[in-house]
Short mmCIF file of C-alpha atoms in Angstrom, two decimals:
data_model
loop_
_atom_site.label_atom_id
_atom_site.label_comp_id
_atom_site.label_asym_id
_atom_site.label_seq_id
_atom_site.Cartn_x
_atom_site.Cartn_y
_atom_site.Cartn_z
CA MET A 1 116.77 82.41 92.36
CA ASN A 2 117.70 81.10 95.77
CA ALA A 3 118.76 82.86 98.93
CA GLU A 4 122.44 82.47 98.22
CA THR A 5 122.15 83.91 94.72
CA PHE A 6 119.95 86.73 96.00
CA ALA A 7 122.62 87.46 98.69
CA GLN A 8 125.34 87.51 96.10
CA LYS A 9 123.43 89.90 93.79
CA THR A 10 122.68 92.31 96.67
CA ALA A 11 125.90 92.10 98.54
CA LYS A 12 127.85 95.01 97.05
CA GLY A 13 126.84 98.64 96.34
CA LEU A 14 123.44 100.00 95.70
CA VAL A 15 120.89 97.44 94.43
CA LEU A 16 117.34 98.02 93.64
CA VAL A 17 115.27 94.78 93.92
CA ASP A 18 111.87 94.71 92.20
CA PHE A 19 109.57 92.03 93.64
CA TYR A 20 106.83 91.46 91.01
CA ALA A 21 104.48 88.96 89.32
CA ASP A 22 103.57 88.49 85.80
CA TRP A 23 99.84 88.82 86.56
CA CYS A 24 100.18 92.13 88.58
CA GLY A 25 98.90 95.12 86.57
CA PRO A 26 100.94 97.75 88.53
CA CYS A 27 104.06 95.57 88.13
CA LYS A 28 103.59 95.71 84.39
CA LEU A 29 103.25 99.47 84.41
CA LEU A 30 106.44 99.68 86.60
CA GLU A 31 108.50 97.58 84.25
CA PRO A 32 109.29 100.25 81.53
CA VAL A 33 109.99 102.67 84.45
CA LEU A 34 112.64 100.42 85.84
CA LYS A 35 114.08 99.63 82.39
CA THR A 36 114.49 103.41 81.74
CA LEU A 37 116.11 103.83 85.04
CA GLU A 38 118.39 100.86 84.63
CA GLN A 39 119.75 102.53 81.35
CA GLU A 40 120.19 105.91 83.16
CA PHE A 41 121.61 104.48 86.54
CA GLY A 42 123.10 101.25 85.42
CA GLU A 43 126.63 102.34 86.30
CA GLN A 44 125.68 103.44 89.73
CA ILE A 45 122.79 101.09 90.77
CA LYS A 46 122.22 97.37 90.09
CA PHE A 47 118.67 96.37 89.17
CA VAL A 48 117.38 92.80 90.16
CA LYS A 49 114.02 91.27 89.64
CA VAL A 50 112.35 88.64 91.81
CA ASP A 51 109.29 86.86 90.66
CA VAL A 52 107.21 86.26 93.90
CA GLN A 53 105.47 83.32 92.18
CA GLN A 54 108.65 81.43 91.67
CA ASP A 55 110.62 82.77 94.65
CA GLN A 56 108.01 82.96 97.53
CA ASP A 57 110.75 82.29 100.16
CA LEU A 58 112.66 85.36 99.19
CA ALA A 59 109.47 87.46 99.26
CA VAL A 60 108.62 86.17 102.75
CA ALA A 61 112.15 86.67 104.02
CA ASN A 62 112.13 90.25 102.84
CA ASN A 63 108.70 90.96 104.32
CA VAL A 64 107.06 91.66 100.99
CA MET A 65 103.33 91.73 101.58
CA SER A 66 102.22 93.35 98.49
CA ILE A 67 103.50 93.98 94.86
CA PRO A 68 105.09 95.72 93.26
CA THR A 69 107.57 96.17 96.14
CA MET A 70 111.07 97.64 95.60
CA LEU A 71 113.85 97.21 98.16
CA LEU A 72 116.93 99.27 98.16
CA PHE A 73 119.97 97.35 99.37
CA VAL A 74 123.23 99.07 100.32
CA ASP A 75 126.18 96.63 100.63
CA GLY A 76 123.77 93.66 101.36
CA VAL A 77 121.53 95.29 103.82
CA ALA A 78 117.96 96.37 103.01
CA LYS A 79 117.67 99.96 103.81
CA GLU A 80 114.39 101.11 102.30
CA LYS A 81 111.15 99.87 100.93
CA LEU A 82 108.98 101.36 98.20
CA THR A 83 105.50 99.76 97.52
CA GLY A 84 103.20 100.30 94.58
CA TYR A 85 103.62 101.93 91.19
CA LYS A 86 105.88 104.97 91.07
CA HIS A 87 106.18 107.51 88.33
CA LEU A 88 109.44 107.73 86.29
CA ALA A 89 110.26 111.35 87.44
CA ASP A 90 109.60 110.32 91.13
CA MET A 91 111.83 107.30 90.89
CA ARG A 92 114.53 109.22 89.12
CA GLN A 93 114.57 111.82 91.98
CA TYR A 94 114.51 109.07 94.54
CA LEU A 95 117.44 107.11 93.07
CA THR A 96 119.47 110.37 92.55
CA SER A 97 119.05 111.27 96.38
CA LYS A 98 120.00 107.69 97.38
CA ILE A 99 123.11 107.70 95.25
CA GLU A 100 124.16 111.03 96.96
CA GLN A 101 123.23 109.69 100.30
CA TYR A 102 125.01 106.31 100.23
CA SER A 103 127.99 107.13 97.98
#
């Protein structure tokens, strides 16, 4: 993914971007959480994954210093950053509150 593609994917609505790497243990734990949330919130929030090994420039441009890091974009602007593994219930509550806040 390049900067232009990234900008297109995050340009409209609520977008949760997961910065991860295949070798990252907490990233692997977070993957099923995000898949479940994508099934639940897919109509309201777009989910995007960025492999920091392949797309280091995007990680640097978005100040991603550790992984997993999730950035919540609203209409192309990064509004919030979450770092580290998060439980399903916590992420569900977080996303529900963000839908209410930004809709």
